[in-house]
Every structure is written in C-alpha cells, then in structure tokens.
CSV table of C-alpha atoms in Angstrom, one decimal:
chain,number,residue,atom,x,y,z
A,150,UNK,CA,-3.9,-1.3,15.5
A,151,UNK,CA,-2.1,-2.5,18.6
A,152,UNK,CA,0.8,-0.2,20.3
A,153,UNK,CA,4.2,-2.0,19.6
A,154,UNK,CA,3.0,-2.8,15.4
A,155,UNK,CA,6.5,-3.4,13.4
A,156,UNK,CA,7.1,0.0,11.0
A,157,UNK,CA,5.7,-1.7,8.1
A,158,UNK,CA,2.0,-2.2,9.8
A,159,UNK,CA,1.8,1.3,11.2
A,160,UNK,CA,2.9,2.2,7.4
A,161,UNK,CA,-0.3,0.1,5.9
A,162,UNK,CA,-2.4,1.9,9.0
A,163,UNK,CA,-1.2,5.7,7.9
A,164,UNK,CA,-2.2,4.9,4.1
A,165,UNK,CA,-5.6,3.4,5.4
A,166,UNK,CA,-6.2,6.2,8.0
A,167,UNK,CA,-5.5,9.0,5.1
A,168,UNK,CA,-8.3,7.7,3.0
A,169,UNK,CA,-10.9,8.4,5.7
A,170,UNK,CA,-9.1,11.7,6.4
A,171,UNK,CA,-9.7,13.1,3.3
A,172,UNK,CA,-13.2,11.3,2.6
A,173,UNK,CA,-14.7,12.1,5.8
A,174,UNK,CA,-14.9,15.9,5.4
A,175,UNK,CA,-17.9,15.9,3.5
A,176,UNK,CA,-21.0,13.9,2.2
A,177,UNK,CA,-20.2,10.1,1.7
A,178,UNK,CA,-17.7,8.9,4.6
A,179,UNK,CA,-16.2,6.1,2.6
A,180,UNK,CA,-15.9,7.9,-0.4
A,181,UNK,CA,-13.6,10.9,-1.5
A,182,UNK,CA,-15.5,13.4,-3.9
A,183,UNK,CA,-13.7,15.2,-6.7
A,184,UNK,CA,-12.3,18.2,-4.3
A,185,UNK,CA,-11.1,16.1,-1.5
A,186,UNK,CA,-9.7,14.3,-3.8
A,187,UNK,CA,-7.7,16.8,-5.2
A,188,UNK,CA,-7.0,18.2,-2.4
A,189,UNK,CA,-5.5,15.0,-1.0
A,190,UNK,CA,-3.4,15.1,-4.0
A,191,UNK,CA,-2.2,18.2,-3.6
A,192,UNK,CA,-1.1,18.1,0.0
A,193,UNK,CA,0.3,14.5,0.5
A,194,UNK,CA,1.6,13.1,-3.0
A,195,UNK,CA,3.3,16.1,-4.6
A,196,UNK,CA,6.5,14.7,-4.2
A,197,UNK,CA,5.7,11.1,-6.1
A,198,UNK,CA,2.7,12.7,-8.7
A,199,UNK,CA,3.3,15.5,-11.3
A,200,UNK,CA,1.1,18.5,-11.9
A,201,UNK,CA,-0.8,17.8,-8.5
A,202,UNK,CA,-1.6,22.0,-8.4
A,203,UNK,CA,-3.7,21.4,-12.2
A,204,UNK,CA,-7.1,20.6,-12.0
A,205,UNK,CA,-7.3,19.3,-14.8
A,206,UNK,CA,-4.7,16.9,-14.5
A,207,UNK,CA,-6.3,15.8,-11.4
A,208,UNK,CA,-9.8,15.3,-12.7
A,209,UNK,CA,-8.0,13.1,-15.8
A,210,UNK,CA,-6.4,11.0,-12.9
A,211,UNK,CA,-9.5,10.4,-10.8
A,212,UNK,CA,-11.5,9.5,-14.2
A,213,UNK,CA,-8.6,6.8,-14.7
A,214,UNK,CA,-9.3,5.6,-11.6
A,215,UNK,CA,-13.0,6.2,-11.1
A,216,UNK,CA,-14.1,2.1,-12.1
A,217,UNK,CA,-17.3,2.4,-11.4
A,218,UNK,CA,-17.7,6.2,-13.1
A,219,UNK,CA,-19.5,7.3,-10.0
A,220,UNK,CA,-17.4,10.7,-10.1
A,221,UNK,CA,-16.9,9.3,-6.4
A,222,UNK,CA,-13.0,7.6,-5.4
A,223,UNK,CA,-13.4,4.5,-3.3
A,224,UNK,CA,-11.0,2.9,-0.7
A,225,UNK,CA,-10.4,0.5,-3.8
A,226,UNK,CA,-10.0,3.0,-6.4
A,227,UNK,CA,-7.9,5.3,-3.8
A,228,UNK,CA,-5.4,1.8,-3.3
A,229,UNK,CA,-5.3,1.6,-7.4
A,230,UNK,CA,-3.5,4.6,-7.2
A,231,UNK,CA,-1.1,3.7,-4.6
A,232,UNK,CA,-0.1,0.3,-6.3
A,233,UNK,CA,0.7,2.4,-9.3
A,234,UNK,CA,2.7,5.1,-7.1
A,235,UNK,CA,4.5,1.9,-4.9
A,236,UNK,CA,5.4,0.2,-8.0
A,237,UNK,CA,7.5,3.0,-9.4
A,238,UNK,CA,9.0,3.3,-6.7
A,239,UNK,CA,9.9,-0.5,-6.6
A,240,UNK,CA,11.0,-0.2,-10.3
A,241,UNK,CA,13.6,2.0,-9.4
A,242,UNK,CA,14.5,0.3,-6.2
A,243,UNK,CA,14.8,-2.7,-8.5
A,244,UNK,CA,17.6,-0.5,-10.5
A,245,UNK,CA,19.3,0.6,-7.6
A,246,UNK,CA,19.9,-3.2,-6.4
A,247,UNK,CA,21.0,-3.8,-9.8
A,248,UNK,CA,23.5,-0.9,-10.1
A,249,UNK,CA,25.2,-2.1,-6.8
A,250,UNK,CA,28.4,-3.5,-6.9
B,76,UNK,CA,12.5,10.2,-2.2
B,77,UNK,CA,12.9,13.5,-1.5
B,78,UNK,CA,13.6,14.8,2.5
B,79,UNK,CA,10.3,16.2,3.4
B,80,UNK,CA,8.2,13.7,2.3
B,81,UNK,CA,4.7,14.2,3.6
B,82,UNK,CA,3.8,10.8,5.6
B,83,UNK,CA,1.7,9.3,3.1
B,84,UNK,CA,4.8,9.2,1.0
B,85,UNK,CA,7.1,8.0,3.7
B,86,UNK,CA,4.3,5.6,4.5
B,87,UNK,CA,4.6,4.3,0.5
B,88,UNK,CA,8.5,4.2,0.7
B,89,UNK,CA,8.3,2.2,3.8
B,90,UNK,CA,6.3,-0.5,2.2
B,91,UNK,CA,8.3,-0.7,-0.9
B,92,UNK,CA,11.9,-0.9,0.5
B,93,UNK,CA,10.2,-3.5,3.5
B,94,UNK,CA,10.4,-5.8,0.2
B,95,UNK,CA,13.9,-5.4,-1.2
B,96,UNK,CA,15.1,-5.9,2.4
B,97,UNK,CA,14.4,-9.2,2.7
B,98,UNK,CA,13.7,-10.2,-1.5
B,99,UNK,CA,17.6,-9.3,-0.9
B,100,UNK,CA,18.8,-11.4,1.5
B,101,UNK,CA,19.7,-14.4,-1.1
B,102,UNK,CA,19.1,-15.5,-4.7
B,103,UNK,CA,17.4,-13.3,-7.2
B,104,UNK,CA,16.9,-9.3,-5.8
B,105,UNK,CA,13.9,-9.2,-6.8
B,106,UNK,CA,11.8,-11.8,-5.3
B,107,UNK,CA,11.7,-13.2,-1.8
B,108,UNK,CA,12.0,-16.9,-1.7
B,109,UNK,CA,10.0,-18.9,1.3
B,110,UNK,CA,12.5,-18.6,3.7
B,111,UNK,CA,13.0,-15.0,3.3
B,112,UNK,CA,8.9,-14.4,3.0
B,113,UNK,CA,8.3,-16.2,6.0
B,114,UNK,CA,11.1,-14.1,7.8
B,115,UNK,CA,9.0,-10.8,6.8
B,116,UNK,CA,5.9,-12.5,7.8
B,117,UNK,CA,7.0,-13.7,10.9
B,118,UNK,CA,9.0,-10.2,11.8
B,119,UNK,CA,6.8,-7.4,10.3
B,120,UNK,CA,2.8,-8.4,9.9
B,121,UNK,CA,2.2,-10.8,13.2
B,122,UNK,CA,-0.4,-8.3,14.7
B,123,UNK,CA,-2.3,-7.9,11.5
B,124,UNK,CA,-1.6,-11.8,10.3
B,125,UNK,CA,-2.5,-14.8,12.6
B,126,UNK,CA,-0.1,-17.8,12.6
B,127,UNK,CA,2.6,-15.7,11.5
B,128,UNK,CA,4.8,-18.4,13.1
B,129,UNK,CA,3.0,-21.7,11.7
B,130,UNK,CA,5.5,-23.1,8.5
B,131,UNK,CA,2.7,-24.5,7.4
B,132,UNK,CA,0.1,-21.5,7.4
B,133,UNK,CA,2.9,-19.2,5.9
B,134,UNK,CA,3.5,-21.8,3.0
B,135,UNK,CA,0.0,-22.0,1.9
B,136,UNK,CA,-0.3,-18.0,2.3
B,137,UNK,CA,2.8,-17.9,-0.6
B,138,UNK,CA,0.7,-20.6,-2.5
B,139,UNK,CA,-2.2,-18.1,-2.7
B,140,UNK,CA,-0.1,-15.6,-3.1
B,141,UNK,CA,2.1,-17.1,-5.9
B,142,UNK,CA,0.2,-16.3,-8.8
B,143,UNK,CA,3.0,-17.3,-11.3
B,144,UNK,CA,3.5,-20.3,-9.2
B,145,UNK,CA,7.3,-19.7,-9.6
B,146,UNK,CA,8.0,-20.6,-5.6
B,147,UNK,CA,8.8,-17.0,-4.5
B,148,UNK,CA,7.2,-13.9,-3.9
B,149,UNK,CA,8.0,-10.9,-6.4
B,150,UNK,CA,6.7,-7.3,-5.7
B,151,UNK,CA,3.7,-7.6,-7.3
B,152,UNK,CA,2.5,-10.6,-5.5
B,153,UNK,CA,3.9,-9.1,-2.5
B,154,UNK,CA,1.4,-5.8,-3.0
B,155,UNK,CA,-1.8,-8.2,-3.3
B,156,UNK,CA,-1.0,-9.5,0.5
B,157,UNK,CA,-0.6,-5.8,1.4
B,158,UNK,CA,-4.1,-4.7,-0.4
B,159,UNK,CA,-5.5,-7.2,1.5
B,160,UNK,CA,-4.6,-6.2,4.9
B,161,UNK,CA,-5.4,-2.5,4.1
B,162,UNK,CA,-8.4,-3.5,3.0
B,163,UNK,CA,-9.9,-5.6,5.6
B,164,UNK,CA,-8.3,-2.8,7.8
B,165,UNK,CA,-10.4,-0.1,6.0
B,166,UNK,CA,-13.6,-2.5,6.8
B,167,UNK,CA,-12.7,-1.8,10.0
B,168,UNK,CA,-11.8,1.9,10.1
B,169,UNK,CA,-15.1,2.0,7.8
B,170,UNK,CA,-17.7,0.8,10.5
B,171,UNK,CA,-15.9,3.3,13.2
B,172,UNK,CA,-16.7,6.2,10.8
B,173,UNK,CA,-20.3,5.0,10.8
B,174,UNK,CA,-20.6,3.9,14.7
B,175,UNK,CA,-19.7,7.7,15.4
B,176,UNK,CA,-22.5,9.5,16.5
C-alpha cells in the first residue's frame, strides 16, 4: 500500500498481511493449517477470543469456520472470523454511544 | 479493549470505531447517512478506492452497498465494503507469495 495510507487502510493492510504471516510458515501459502492456526490465535487474539490456550476449543472454532471442511482456513474463512470479532466490538460501541449523555 | 492489545487487535478496533466516528456525526448513531459515508470515503479509503471524490461514484457505491436499501450505511453494510478491499488486497499479497522465488 502506498506510504501516507489514512490509519484505517494501513488497519485493513495489518489484518491482510497477518493472514499470510501465519499461513506462510508451512505447506499451502494461502492457507493456514490447523497449528498455525492456533497458533495465530493464541498470539494475536487473546484479548478479544476466550480459551485461545485450549486446543480443543480452537479446533471447535476452525471447524465453525472451516466452509469448505478442507481442515485448511482460507483468507475467506480467516475474514469470517474477524466480522464476528469486529461486530462485537461494534455491538458494544453501539452501547457506549447509547449510554452517553 | 484492553492496553496491550496485540496489533491485530488494535488493527480490529481501528476499523470498528472508524465507523461510529462518522455514523456519529448526525441522525441515528448507528448508521452513516450519504453525507457522512462519503466523508469517510473521501478522507479514509482514497488510495485503496478510485473516485473517492466523484458524488456520483460514491452514491452508487452506497447503492451497492445498501442492502436494506434504507439510504444509509449501518455496520454491517459498512463491513462488506471493508471485506472487499481486504480481499482484493489479499489477491494481491497472494500473487507476491507465489512470485517469490
């Protein structure tokens, strides 16, 4: 992306860019596997995600979002995930507006 | 969100308020009338958008945005212009991974 890109396009870039992070490190480069998955989870979304450190509760997630049951997560299925973590977020931005004098 | 957010996080939190700062600007908090869309279009996306500053190019990007065809923009419409971007942006990032040697 262009030097100079407003805060909210170098925001889309970093959540693009982590994808390929994680699903370069082995095997299929546009696709995470189960344990760059999970570790993905573990070190960048255990602040917005519970029970990041269980295994199993990370297999049950990338099952949920596994459309195409290839045991693989692609850039789509990875962006499923975010929309679900960006819209809680907005839900309780939503509150906060509402709760303002 | 908590201080010591990794960036993926901060990255998520940057995208979500982006909308409540200008859904908030007039009217309902929640959605971001034309005025105030075109504003965030015009001000935060014109290196990943083109004619960003054309009235008329903006209008018909709400209209295919505005699923509920209510005249604004609420979060979840908002989101699908942001999926897009990412994704064509992870087309992108997608062929650099495979033009590496």
């Amino acid at each position: 992306m262009a030097s100079g890109c407003s805060e909210l396009e170098s925001a889309i870039e970093v959540l693009v860019r982590n994808f390929y992070v994680y699903a370069e490190k082995k095997g299929k480069q546009d696709k995470m596997n189960k344990k760059e998955f999970r570790k993905m989870v573990t070190q960048e979304l255990q602040h917005v995600l519970t029970n990041t450190q269980n295994k199993e509760a990370a297999n049950k997630l990338i099952q949920s979002l596994d459309a195409d049951e290839d045991g693989k997560i692609s850039f789509d299925e990875y962006w499923t995930l975010i929309g679900e973590i960006a819209k809680k977020l907005s839900m309780q931005m939503a509150m906060q507006c509402q709760e303002r004098p």
